[in-house]
Amino acid sequence: IPTKKHVTLFIHKDAYQVILDGVKGGPKEKRLAAQFIPKFFSSFPELADAAINAQLDLCEDEDVSIRRQAIKELPRFASGENLPRVADILTQLLQTDDSAEFSQVNTALISIFKIDAKGTLGGLFSQILQGEDVVRERAIKFLSTKLKTMPDDTMTKEVEDYIFIETKKVLEDVTGEEFVLLMRILSGLKNMQTVSGRQQLVELVVEQAFLEQALNPTDADSVDRLLQCTRQALPLFSKNVHSTRFVTYFCEFVLPSLSLLTSPVAELDIQLEVLKLLAEMSPYCGDMDKLEVNLNMLFEKLLEFMPLPPEEENGENAANEEPKLQFSYVECLLFSFHQLGKKLPDFLIDKISAEKLKDFKIRLQYFARGLQVYIRQLRVALQGKTGDALKTEENKIKVVALKITNNINVLIKDLFHNPPSYKSTVTLSWKPVQKTEAAAIGQKRQSVEDIGATATTKKLPTNLPRRNARQIYNPPSGKYSASIGNFSYEQRGGFRGGRGRGFGGRGNRSRGRIY
């Protein structure tokens, strides 16, 4: 026999059905429905599917105010087994182009994430793996920006493990931009801050970098892939997480083809970029199987950028024989050689011929003479300049140039020791000063004596490239005329092109992503 409560619920159920039907009415009925469908949702579990579908219809209404109201109330449906479905719906709604609506979707996703992180992630990753490109892109960006703001009690070990597992699935077929964002997501997880965690991340990057394949230097996409993978791996390296596989690959496949490399970006000095990456990785290289072979390749490449003194004619240098001293390239190569040389300190004594060692020292001596000229001229140009005066674009370039020449000077002095020494420590010119060096400088005002810099400059062109493009310093003409290097202040990261570029092609999804 039905009770009074049953009869009341039956009557109310009919009333709730009327509310659900309101989504087919006019604007007033829809606004009321958007409020009352979620309000009484929990009272009628047998109408759950109909209620969610009705609310979803309102989320797709032509009237933006109705859509916003419906989206705002969606988290009220997120309980139990309904939560992943709501997360899936909200993820799809990220494709909206209305800024206020987009903000509401983000807020709703964050609120249900705090209710059930794993369930919400299920909806997000479902769309990342199977949804439309625009939804996939925005879902990945949501995770890359919002996960780091979640409280610790939400981001449990179980949740982080789930993120790692699902992200690995996504990495099987990604574009370059997606790869950068996904690595940012993983790098921010607490369980990835350990040595074993960072090692796992390096393994993921190694897999993406295709280090088991020889590099095609003329294929811009292949070069782009290697550059971006190396950039993602760099922050992960340490004395416990080694860069050996990357350094080995650069020595075996990249250095021999350095002059053939095709730049993925028009303004990028691809050779210098590669050499900078190698230099940054070299301190973290562990035991290397073919150390002598790879060190010899590095040595031979260094010789290419360290010219012999020009032939003398009638007591003067022939004008057309003045060699160019490419300081930026030499800083990178010399630093890398110095780092790997520590592992085989007798290389310059026992592994190369006496004639070759003599030739090397002649080149070092000639380069050192050119260095002294530039260092003196740079110090004169920067003499007395402090604070804001050192922040002008022209002086910034001179300051970097002085760092480069000072670094090379220190390293050359080490190699001139008998036997060669590998004890000196320098900070690469484009890297921030280490704390120990800063402490040594003390609290005095930064001046040219603290940083050192290059000769007088030719007037910089007025049509400078975009702000993040490489800025080039041209030293003066004369005996040691040279391109002192391409000095970069660019932000690293980013891939050229949009979808269909970057990494991919591993899977067979018909998402239009290829590599």
Short mmCIF file of C-alpha atoms in Angstrom, two decimals:
data_model
loop_
_atom_site.label_atom_id
_atom_site.label_comp_id
_atom_site.label_asym_id
_atom_site.label_seq_id
_atom_site.Cartn_x
_atom_site.Cartn_y
_atom_site.Cartn_z
CA ILE A 1 0.00 0.00 0.00
CA PRO A 2 1.58 3.32 -1.05
CA THR A 3 2.34 5.62 1.86
CA LYS A 4 1.60 9.31 2.05
CA LYS A 5 5.30 9.95 1.36
CA HIS A 6 5.17 7.82 -1.80
CA VAL A 7 2.09 9.67 -3.02
CA THR A 8 3.76 13.02 -2.33
CA LEU A 9 6.88 11.98 -4.19
CA PHE A 10 4.79 10.73 -7.09
CA ILE A 11 3.03 14.09 -7.30
CA HIS A 12 6.37 15.89 -6.98
CA LYS A 13 7.88 13.64 -9.64
CA ASP A 14 5.24 14.85 -12.06
CA ALA A 15 6.07 18.41 -11.08
CA TYR A 16 9.80 17.75 -11.61
CA GLN A 17 9.02 16.32 -15.04
CA VAL A 18 7.24 19.58 -15.86
CA ILE A 19 10.42 21.42 -14.86
CA LEU A 20 12.47 19.17 -17.11
CA ASP A 21 10.09 19.86 -19.96
CA GLY A 22 10.66 23.57 -19.35
CA VAL A 23 13.91 23.35 -21.33
CA LYS A 24 11.71 23.25 -24.44
CA GLY A 25 9.86 26.42 -23.46
CA GLY A 26 10.68 30.10 -23.76
CA PRO A 27 13.53 32.05 -22.13
CA LYS A 28 11.71 32.46 -18.78
CA GLU A 29 10.89 28.75 -18.53
CA LYS A 30 14.49 27.86 -19.43
CA ARG A 31 15.95 30.16 -16.77
CA LEU A 32 13.67 28.63 -14.14
CA ALA A 33 14.56 25.14 -15.35
CA ALA A 34 18.28 25.94 -15.15
CA GLN A 35 17.85 26.74 -11.44
CA PHE A 36 15.32 24.11 -10.34
CA ILE A 37 16.55 21.04 -12.24
CA PRO A 38 19.79 20.89 -10.16
CA LYS A 39 18.03 22.03 -6.98
CA PHE A 40 15.77 18.95 -6.82
CA PHE A 41 18.06 16.60 -8.77
CA SER A 42 18.99 14.41 -5.80
CA SER A 43 15.34 13.77 -4.92
CA PHE A 44 14.58 11.93 -8.16
CA PRO A 45 17.42 9.47 -8.91
CA GLU A 46 15.23 7.63 -11.42
CA LEU A 47 15.17 10.81 -13.51
CA ALA A 48 18.91 11.45 -13.22
CA ASP A 49 19.71 10.83 -16.88
CA ALA A 50 16.80 12.92 -18.08
CA ALA A 51 17.78 15.73 -15.70
CA ILE A 52 21.43 15.79 -16.80
CA ASN A 53 20.41 15.71 -20.48
CA ALA A 54 17.95 18.55 -19.89
CA GLN A 55 20.64 20.63 -18.18
CA LEU A 56 23.03 19.84 -21.01
CA ASP A 57 20.45 21.16 -23.49
CA LEU A 58 20.43 24.41 -21.54
CA CYS A 59 24.25 24.51 -21.64
CA GLU A 60 23.95 24.57 -25.42
CA ASP A 61 21.16 27.16 -25.60
CA GLU A 62 21.49 30.07 -28.02
CA ASP A 63 20.94 32.56 -25.18
CA VAL A 64 24.33 33.09 -23.51
CA SER A 65 22.77 34.07 -20.16
CA ILE A 66 20.88 30.77 -20.05
CA ARG A 67 24.04 28.86 -20.94
CA ARG A 68 25.98 30.58 -18.18
CA GLN A 69 23.29 29.83 -15.61
CA ALA A 70 23.15 26.17 -16.66
CA ILE A 71 26.95 25.80 -16.57
CA LYS A 72 27.14 27.46 -13.16
CA GLU A 73 24.78 24.82 -11.74
CA LEU A 74 26.44 21.77 -13.38
CA PRO A 75 28.63 20.91 -10.34
CA ARG A 76 25.45 20.16 -8.38
CA PHE A 77 24.99 17.08 -10.57
CA ALA A 78 28.53 15.88 -9.79
CA SER A 79 27.97 13.16 -7.22
CA GLY A 80 28.83 9.48 -7.27
CA GLU A 81 28.83 7.86 -10.67
CA ASN A 82 27.56 11.04 -12.32
CA LEU A 83 30.75 12.99 -11.61
CA PRO A 84 32.93 11.64 -14.47
CA ARG A 85 30.09 12.35 -16.89
CA VAL A 86 29.75 15.92 -15.61
CA ALA A 87 33.54 16.32 -15.89
CA ASP A 88 33.35 15.04 -19.48
CA ILE A 89 30.57 17.53 -20.29
CA LEU A 90 32.42 20.44 -18.72
CA THR A 91 35.58 19.51 -20.59
CA GLN A 92 33.69 19.63 -23.88
CA LEU A 93 32.31 23.03 -22.90
CA LEU A 94 35.87 24.39 -22.73
CA GLN A 95 35.59 24.95 -26.49
CA THR A 96 33.37 28.00 -25.94
CA ASP A 97 34.65 31.31 -27.33
CA ASP A 98 32.70 33.38 -24.79
CA SER A 99 35.21 34.52 -22.14
CA ALA A 100 32.71 34.71 -19.26
CA GLU A 101 31.33 31.30 -20.15
CA PHE A 102 34.85 29.87 -20.44
CA SER A 103 35.67 31.25 -17.00
CA GLN A 104 32.54 29.60 -15.55
CA VAL A 105 33.50 26.24 -17.09
CA ASN A 106 36.95 26.54 -15.49
CA THR A 107 35.43 27.39 -12.12
CA ALA A 108 33.00 24.47 -12.34
CA LEU A 109 35.78 22.03 -13.25
CA ILE A 110 37.91 23.23 -10.33
CA SER A 111 35.00 22.83 -7.91
CA ILE A 112 34.29 19.21 -8.92
CA PHE A 113 38.03 18.49 -8.99
CA LYS A 114 38.09 19.25 -5.27
CA ILE A 115 35.14 16.88 -4.75
CA ASP A 116 36.68 13.96 -6.66
CA ALA A 117 40.02 14.62 -8.37
CA LYS A 118 40.38 11.22 -9.97
CA GLY A 119 36.82 11.22 -11.33
CA THR A 120 37.30 14.69 -12.79
CA LEU A 121 40.61 13.69 -14.35
CA GLY A 122 38.85 10.74 -15.94
CA GLY A 123 36.53 13.11 -17.80
CA LEU A 124 39.38 15.40 -18.80
CA PHE A 125 41.65 12.64 -20.08
CA SER A 126 38.77 10.97 -21.89
CA GLN A 127 38.34 14.11 -23.98
CA ILE A 128 42.11 14.62 -24.38
CA LEU A 129 42.42 11.13 -25.83
CA GLN A 130 39.24 11.02 -27.90
CA GLY A 131 37.74 14.51 -28.18
CA GLU A 132 37.90 17.20 -30.83
CA ASP A 133 41.20 19.02 -31.32
CA VAL A 134 40.04 22.29 -29.75
CA VAL A 135 38.70 20.44 -26.69
CA ARG A 136 41.90 18.41 -26.39
CA GLU A 137 44.04 21.52 -26.62
CA ARG A 138 42.09 23.42 -23.97
CA ALA A 139 41.86 20.43 -21.64
CA ILE A 140 45.64 20.05 -21.71
CA LYS A 141 46.07 23.77 -21.04
CA PHE A 142 43.57 23.54 -18.17
CA LEU A 143 45.65 20.81 -16.54
CA SER A 144 48.94 22.64 -17.15
CA THR A 145 47.69 25.82 -15.46
CA LYS A 146 45.27 24.59 -12.78
CA LEU A 147 46.88 21.47 -11.29
CA LYS A 148 49.60 23.49 -9.59
CA THR A 149 46.93 25.54 -7.78
CA MET A 150 45.20 22.52 -6.27
CA PRO A 151 45.61 21.94 -2.50
CA ASP A 152 47.83 19.11 -1.28
CA ASP A 153 44.94 17.16 0.19
CA THR A 154 43.43 17.03 -3.33
CA MET A 155 46.65 16.12 -5.11
CA THR A 156 47.28 12.86 -3.29
CA LYS A 157 49.84 10.25 -4.36
CA GLU A 158 47.04 8.18 -5.90
CA VAL A 159 45.87 11.17 -7.95
CA GLU A 160 49.41 12.02 -9.09
CA ASP A 161 50.06 8.40 -10.08
CA TYR A 162 46.85 8.47 -12.12
CA ILE A 163 47.93 11.69 -13.87
CA PHE A 164 51.30 10.13 -14.73
CA ILE A 165 49.73 6.97 -16.17
CA GLU A 166 47.16 8.86 -18.25
CA THR A 167 49.68 11.42 -19.47
CA LYS A 168 51.94 8.63 -20.71
CA LYS A 169 49.03 7.44 -22.86
CA VAL A 170 48.59 10.93 -24.30
CA LEU A 171 52.33 11.20 -25.04
CA GLU A 172 52.05 8.33 -27.50
CA ASP A 173 50.73 10.83 -30.05
CA VAL A 174 51.29 14.52 -29.40
CA THR A 175 52.18 17.74 -31.16
CA GLY A 176 55.24 19.67 -30.08
CA GLU A 177 53.27 22.26 -28.12
CA GLU A 178 51.31 19.52 -26.36
CA PHE A 179 54.54 17.78 -25.41
CA VAL A 180 55.87 20.92 -23.72
CA LEU A 181 52.61 21.40 -21.76
CA LEU A 182 52.39 17.75 -20.73
CA MET A 183 55.99 17.77 -19.49
CA ARG A 184 55.16 20.90 -17.52
CA ILE A 185 52.25 19.03 -15.92
CA LEU A 186 54.39 16.04 -14.98
CA SER A 187 57.33 18.14 -13.80
CA GLY A 188 55.05 19.90 -11.33
CA LEU A 189 53.91 16.72 -9.58
CA LYS A 190 55.29 16.17 -6.08
CA ASN A 191 56.20 12.55 -6.75
CA MET A 192 58.34 13.68 -9.69
CA GLN A 193 60.60 15.83 -7.47
CA THR A 194 62.63 12.83 -6.31
CA VAL A 195 65.67 11.46 -8.13
CA SER A 196 63.67 8.45 -9.33
CA GLY A 197 60.82 10.76 -10.42
CA ARG A 198 63.13 12.97 -12.48
CA GLN A 199 64.72 9.88 -13.98
CA GLN A 200 61.27 8.69 -15.09
CA LEU A 201 60.68 12.04 -16.77
CA VAL A 202 64.03 11.82 -18.56
CA GLU A 203 63.03 8.37 -19.85
CA LEU A 204 59.82 9.86 -21.26
CA VAL A 205 61.79 12.58 -23.04
CA VAL A 206 64.32 10.07 -24.39
CA GLU A 207 61.45 8.09 -25.89
CA GLN A 208 60.08 11.21 -27.58
CA ALA A 209 63.51 12.31 -28.83
CA PHE A 210 64.06 9.15 -30.93
CA LEU A 211 67.68 8.90 -29.73
CA GLU A 212 67.86 5.40 -31.18
CA GLN A 213 67.66 6.88 -34.69
CA ALA A 214 70.28 8.85 -36.59
CA LEU A 215 69.42 12.53 -37.08
CA ASN A 216 68.50 13.84 -40.51
CA PRO A 217 70.12 17.31 -40.25
CA THR A 218 68.25 18.71 -43.25
CA ASP A 219 64.80 17.84 -41.87
CA ALA A 220 63.65 20.87 -39.88
CA ASP A 221 61.00 18.83 -38.03
CA SER A 222 63.55 16.27 -36.83
CA VAL A 223 65.89 19.03 -35.68
CA ASP A 224 62.97 20.79 -33.99
CA ARG A 225 62.01 17.61 -32.15
CA LEU A 226 65.54 17.10 -30.86
CA LEU A 227 65.87 20.72 -29.71
CA GLN A 228 62.58 20.71 -27.83
CA CYS A 229 63.15 17.35 -26.22
CA THR A 230 66.60 18.44 -25.07
CA ARG A 231 65.17 21.66 -23.64
CA GLN A 232 62.60 19.66 -21.68
CA ALA A 233 65.26 17.30 -20.36
CA LEU A 234 67.76 20.00 -19.34
CA PRO A 235 66.09 21.08 -16.06
CA LEU A 236 65.87 17.43 -14.98
CA PHE A 237 69.60 16.70 -15.15
CA SER A 238 71.70 16.69 -12.00
CA LYS A 239 74.65 14.86 -10.48
CA ASN A 240 72.26 11.95 -9.89
CA VAL A 241 70.21 12.16 -13.11
CA HIS A 242 72.67 12.01 -15.97
CA SER A 243 72.58 13.57 -19.42
CA THR A 244 74.81 10.85 -20.90
CA ARG A 245 72.46 9.64 -23.63
CA PHE A 246 71.79 13.15 -24.90
CA VAL A 247 75.45 14.20 -24.79
CA THR A 248 76.43 10.98 -26.57
CA TYR A 249 73.80 11.57 -29.25
CA PHE A 250 74.96 15.15 -29.81
CA CYS A 251 78.57 14.03 -30.17
CA GLU A 252 77.77 11.10 -32.47
CA PHE A 253 74.99 12.49 -34.68
CA VAL A 254 74.72 16.26 -34.28
CA LEU A 255 78.27 17.64 -34.19
CA PRO A 256 79.37 15.83 -37.39
CA SER A 257 76.44 17.46 -39.24
CA LEU A 258 76.51 20.82 -37.45
CA SER A 259 76.88 22.92 -40.61
CA LEU A 260 74.04 21.02 -42.32
CA LEU A 261 71.42 21.57 -39.62
CA THR A 262 68.21 23.13 -40.88
CA SER A 263 66.75 25.66 -38.47
CA PRO A 264 63.05 25.27 -37.58
CA VAL A 265 62.84 29.04 -36.97
CA ALA A 266 64.14 31.60 -39.44
CA GLU A 267 65.79 33.90 -36.85
CA LEU A 268 67.43 31.05 -34.92
CA ASP A 269 71.17 30.47 -35.19
CA ILE A 270 70.72 26.72 -35.14
CA GLN A 271 74.42 25.87 -34.76
CA LEU A 272 74.82 28.11 -31.74
CA GLU A 273 71.58 26.84 -30.22
CA VAL A 274 72.77 23.23 -30.48
CA LEU A 275 76.16 24.07 -29.02
CA LYS A 276 74.56 25.92 -26.11
CA LEU A 277 72.38 22.92 -25.30
CA LEU A 278 75.40 20.61 -25.43
CA ALA A 279 77.35 22.92 -23.12
CA GLU A 280 74.50 23.05 -20.60
CA MET A 281 74.19 19.26 -20.55
CA SER A 282 77.88 18.43 -20.39
CA PRO A 283 78.39 18.93 -16.60
CA TYR A 284 75.81 16.20 -15.91
CA CYS A 285 77.25 13.57 -18.24
CA GLY A 286 77.95 10.27 -16.50
CA ASP A 287 80.13 7.38 -17.64
CA MET A 288 80.24 7.27 -21.43
CA ASP A 289 80.90 4.09 -23.44
CA LYS A 290 82.76 5.83 -26.28
CA LEU A 291 84.29 8.67 -24.28
CA GLU A 292 87.54 8.94 -26.26
CA VAL A 293 85.73 8.83 -29.62
CA ASN A 294 83.17 11.44 -28.56
CA LEU A 295 85.80 13.65 -26.94
CA ASN A 296 87.80 13.49 -30.16
CA MET A 297 84.72 14.57 -32.16
CA LEU A 298 84.28 17.52 -29.78
CA PHE A 299 87.98 18.34 -30.10
CA GLU A 300 87.87 18.29 -33.92
CA LYS A 301 84.79 20.52 -33.95
CA LEU A 302 86.52 22.94 -31.57
CA LEU A 303 89.49 23.14 -33.94
CA GLU A 304 87.14 24.22 -36.75
CA PHE A 305 86.27 27.36 -34.79
CA MET A 306 89.80 28.11 -33.54
CA PRO A 307 91.78 29.40 -36.53
CA LEU A 308 95.52 29.30 -37.05
CA PRO A 309 97.34 32.65 -37.20
CA PRO A 310 97.26 34.12 -40.74
CA GLU A 311 100.29 33.94 -43.03
CA GLU A 312 102.53 37.01 -42.89
CA GLU A 313 103.28 38.88 -46.10
CA ASN A 314 105.78 41.77 -46.08
CA GLY A 315 105.45 41.98 -42.34
CA GLU A 316 101.73 42.55 -42.48
CA ASN A 317 98.70 40.32 -42.46
CA ALA A 318 97.01 39.90 -45.77
CA ALA A 319 93.61 41.57 -45.44
CA ASN A 320 91.76 38.68 -47.00
CA GLU A 321 93.30 36.20 -44.56
CA GLU A 322 92.10 37.72 -41.30
CA PRO A 323 90.38 34.87 -39.47
CA LYS A 324 87.12 35.36 -37.68
CA LEU A 325 87.02 34.57 -34.01
CA GLN A 326 83.57 33.17 -33.25
CA PHE A 327 83.57 33.58 -29.51
CA SER A 328 80.05 32.34 -28.76
CA TYR A 329 80.67 29.05 -30.57
CA VAL A 330 84.06 28.61 -28.95
CA GLU A 331 82.72 29.28 -25.46
CA CYS A 332 80.23 26.41 -25.87
CA LEU A 333 82.66 23.97 -27.45
CA LEU A 334 85.50 24.79 -25.07
CA PHE A 335 83.23 24.46 -22.05
CA SER A 336 81.88 21.09 -23.26
CA PHE A 337 85.41 19.85 -24.02
CA HIS A 338 86.58 21.04 -20.59
CA GLN A 339 83.71 19.18 -18.87
CA LEU A 340 84.17 15.89 -20.74
CA GLY A 341 87.96 16.26 -20.56
CA LYS A 342 87.76 15.84 -16.79
CA LYS A 343 86.72 12.24 -17.45
CA LEU A 344 89.77 11.57 -19.62
CA PRO A 345 92.43 14.04 -18.38
CA ASP A 346 95.24 12.46 -20.42
CA PHE A 347 93.40 13.01 -23.74
CA LEU A 348 95.58 15.94 -24.82
CA ILE A 349 98.72 14.11 -23.68
CA ASP A 350 98.33 10.49 -24.75
CA LYS A 351 95.33 10.31 -27.09
CA ILE A 352 96.42 12.78 -29.78
CA SER A 353 99.76 13.18 -31.54
CA ALA A 354 102.42 15.64 -30.40
CA GLU A 355 102.03 17.46 -33.71
CA LYS A 356 98.29 17.85 -33.20
CA LEU A 357 98.81 19.08 -29.62
CA LYS A 358 101.31 21.66 -30.90
CA ASP A 359 98.82 22.79 -33.53
CA PHE A 360 96.10 23.08 -30.87
CA LYS A 361 98.29 25.21 -28.60
CA ILE A 362 99.15 27.54 -31.48
CA ARG A 363 95.43 28.02 -32.11
CA LEU A 364 94.78 28.55 -28.40
CA GLN A 365 97.56 31.12 -28.19
CA TYR A 366 96.32 33.03 -31.22
CA PHE A 367 92.76 32.99 -29.90
CA ALA A 368 93.96 34.15 -26.48
CA ARG A 369 95.71 37.15 -28.08
CA GLY A 370 92.47 38.10 -29.81
CA LEU A 371 90.62 37.70 -26.54
CA GLN A 372 92.87 40.14 -24.75
CA VAL A 373 92.24 42.79 -27.40
CA TYR A 374 88.47 42.45 -27.08
CA ILE A 375 88.49 42.26 -23.29
CA ARG A 376 90.48 45.49 -23.06
CA GLN A 377 88.22 47.27 -25.54
CA LEU A 378 85.08 46.05 -23.81
CA ARG A 379 86.29 47.20 -20.43
CA VAL A 380 87.09 50.62 -21.85
CA ALA A 381 83.61 50.81 -23.43
CA LEU A 382 81.93 49.84 -20.16
CA GLN A 383 84.28 51.67 -17.81
CA GLY A 384 82.44 53.47 -15.03
CA LYS A 385 79.01 52.26 -16.11
CA THR A 386 76.82 50.84 -13.36
CA GLY A 387 73.15 50.15 -12.67
CA ASP A 388 70.78 51.45 -15.33
CA ALA A 389 73.62 52.38 -17.67
CA LEU A 390 74.41 48.68 -18.03
CA LYS A 391 70.80 47.89 -18.92
CA THR A 392 70.70 49.57 -22.33
CA GLU A 393 70.48 47.08 -25.20
CA GLU A 394 73.92 48.01 -26.50
CA ASN A 395 75.57 47.64 -23.13
CA LYS A 396 73.69 44.42 -22.37
CA ILE A 397 75.27 42.94 -25.47
CA LYS A 398 78.71 44.19 -24.42
CA VAL A 399 78.25 42.76 -20.93
CA VAL A 400 77.40 39.34 -22.36
CA ALA A 401 80.34 39.61 -24.73
CA LEU A 402 82.66 40.30 -21.80
CA LYS A 403 81.28 37.27 -19.95
CA ILE A 404 81.96 35.13 -23.01
CA THR A 405 85.51 36.35 -23.51
CA ASN A 406 86.34 36.06 -19.79
CA ASN A 407 84.99 32.49 -19.74
CA ILE A 408 87.07 31.49 -22.75
CA ASN A 409 90.12 33.13 -21.20
CA VAL A 410 89.76 31.08 -18.00
CA LEU A 411 89.30 27.81 -19.90
CA ILE A 412 92.24 28.45 -22.24
CA LYS A 413 94.50 29.11 -19.24
CA ASP A 414 93.47 25.73 -17.83
CA LEU A 415 94.36 23.94 -21.06
CA PHE A 416 97.73 25.73 -21.25
CA HIS A 417 98.80 24.11 -17.99
CA ASN A 418 101.29 21.27 -18.28
CA PRO A 419 99.64 18.84 -17.93
CA PRO A 420 96.29 20.41 -18.95
CA SER A 421 94.07 21.23 -15.99
CA TYR A 422 90.29 20.88 -15.73
CA LYS A 423 89.79 22.49 -12.33
CA SER A 424 88.45 25.96 -13.15
CA THR A 425 84.73 26.66 -12.88
CA VAL A 426 82.89 29.16 -15.04
CA THR A 427 79.22 30.06 -15.44
CA LEU A 428 78.11 30.01 -19.06
CA SER A 429 77.52 33.55 -20.34
CA TRP A 430 73.77 33.12 -20.84
CA LYS A 431 73.17 31.54 -17.43
CA PRO A 432 72.45 33.48 -14.22
CA VAL A 433 75.37 33.97 -11.87
CA GLN A 434 75.65 31.18 -9.31
CA LYS A 435 75.10 32.01 -5.64
CA THR A 436 78.72 31.30 -4.77
CA GLU A 437 79.90 33.75 -7.40
CA ALA A 438 77.37 36.34 -6.30
CA ALA A 439 78.59 35.99 -2.72
CA ALA A 440 82.17 36.47 -3.86
CA ILE A 441 81.21 39.67 -5.63
CA GLY A 442 79.51 40.81 -2.44
CA GLN A 443 77.09 43.64 -2.03
CA LYS A 444 79.04 46.22 -4.05
CA ARG A 445 77.43 47.80 -7.08
CA GLN A 446 77.63 45.74 -10.25
CA SER A 447 80.19 47.22 -12.58
CA VAL A 448 82.33 46.27 -15.53
CA GLU A 449 84.96 44.83 -13.21
CA ASP A 450 82.42 42.29 -11.95
CA ILE A 451 81.26 41.07 -15.31
CA GLY A 452 83.69 42.11 -17.99
CA ALA A 453 82.54 42.70 -21.95
CA THR A 454 83.48 43.39 -25.92
CA ALA A 455 85.12 45.95 -28.16
CA THR A 456 83.50 49.07 -29.54
CA THR A 457 80.47 48.23 -31.60
CA LYS A 458 79.29 49.15 -35.00
CA LYS A 459 76.03 51.05 -34.80
CA LEU A 460 73.21 48.59 -34.17
CA PRO A 461 70.64 48.46 -36.98
CA THR A 462 67.39 50.28 -36.37
CA ASN A 463 65.30 47.50 -37.85
CA LEU A 464 66.00 45.08 -35.01
CA PRO A 465 64.22 41.72 -35.10
CA ARG A 466 61.36 40.84 -32.77
CA ARG A 467 62.07 41.24 -29.09
CA ASN A 468 62.87 37.56 -28.51
CA ALA A 469 65.06 37.17 -31.58
CA ARG A 470 68.80 36.78 -31.19
CA GLN A 471 70.70 40.03 -30.85
CA ILE A 472 74.02 40.18 -32.65
CA TYR A 473 77.11 42.08 -31.58
CA ASN A 474 79.60 43.01 -34.27
CA PRO A 475 83.14 43.74 -33.09
CA PRO A 476 85.34 46.21 -34.94
CA SER A 477 87.33 45.57 -38.09
CA GLY A 478 91.00 44.88 -37.72
CA LYS A 479 93.46 42.11 -37.09
CA TYR A 480 91.05 40.11 -34.95
CA SER A 481 87.85 41.02 -36.78
CA ALA A 482 85.19 38.52 -35.86
CA SER A 483 81.62 37.69 -35.25
CA ILE A 484 81.76 37.63 -31.50
CA GLY A 485 78.56 35.68 -31.37
CA ASN A 486 74.83 35.69 -31.44
CA PHE A 487 73.57 36.67 -28.06
CA SER A 488 70.17 35.40 -27.14
CA TYR A 489 67.61 36.76 -24.77
CA GLU A 490 64.82 34.62 -26.18
CA GLN A 491 62.36 32.56 -24.20
CA ARG A 492 62.92 28.93 -24.92
CA GLY A 493 60.14 26.59 -25.84
CA GLY A 494 57.36 26.60 -28.37
CA PHE A 495 57.07 24.86 -31.69
CA ARG A 496 56.42 26.29 -35.08
CA GLY A 497 53.10 25.52 -36.64
CA GLY A 498 49.93 24.32 -35.02
CA ARG A 499 48.13 21.01 -35.13
CA GLY A 500 49.56 18.44 -37.42
CA ARG A 501 53.10 19.53 -36.51
CA GLY A 502 55.37 18.56 -33.73
CA PHE A 503 55.35 15.06 -32.33
CA GLY A 504 52.90 12.44 -33.42
CA GLY A 505 52.29 9.79 -35.98
CA ARG A 506 52.82 7.03 -33.44
CA GLY A 507 49.17 6.28 -33.08
CA ASN A 508 46.58 5.61 -35.77
CA ARG A 509 43.97 8.04 -34.55
CA SER A 510 42.26 10.06 -37.25
CA ARG A 511 42.95 13.28 -35.36
CA GLY A 512 44.96 14.83 -38.16
CA ARG A 513 48.17 14.89 -36.12
CA ILE A 514 51.17 13.76 -38.05
CA TYR A 515 54.84 14.23 -37.66
#
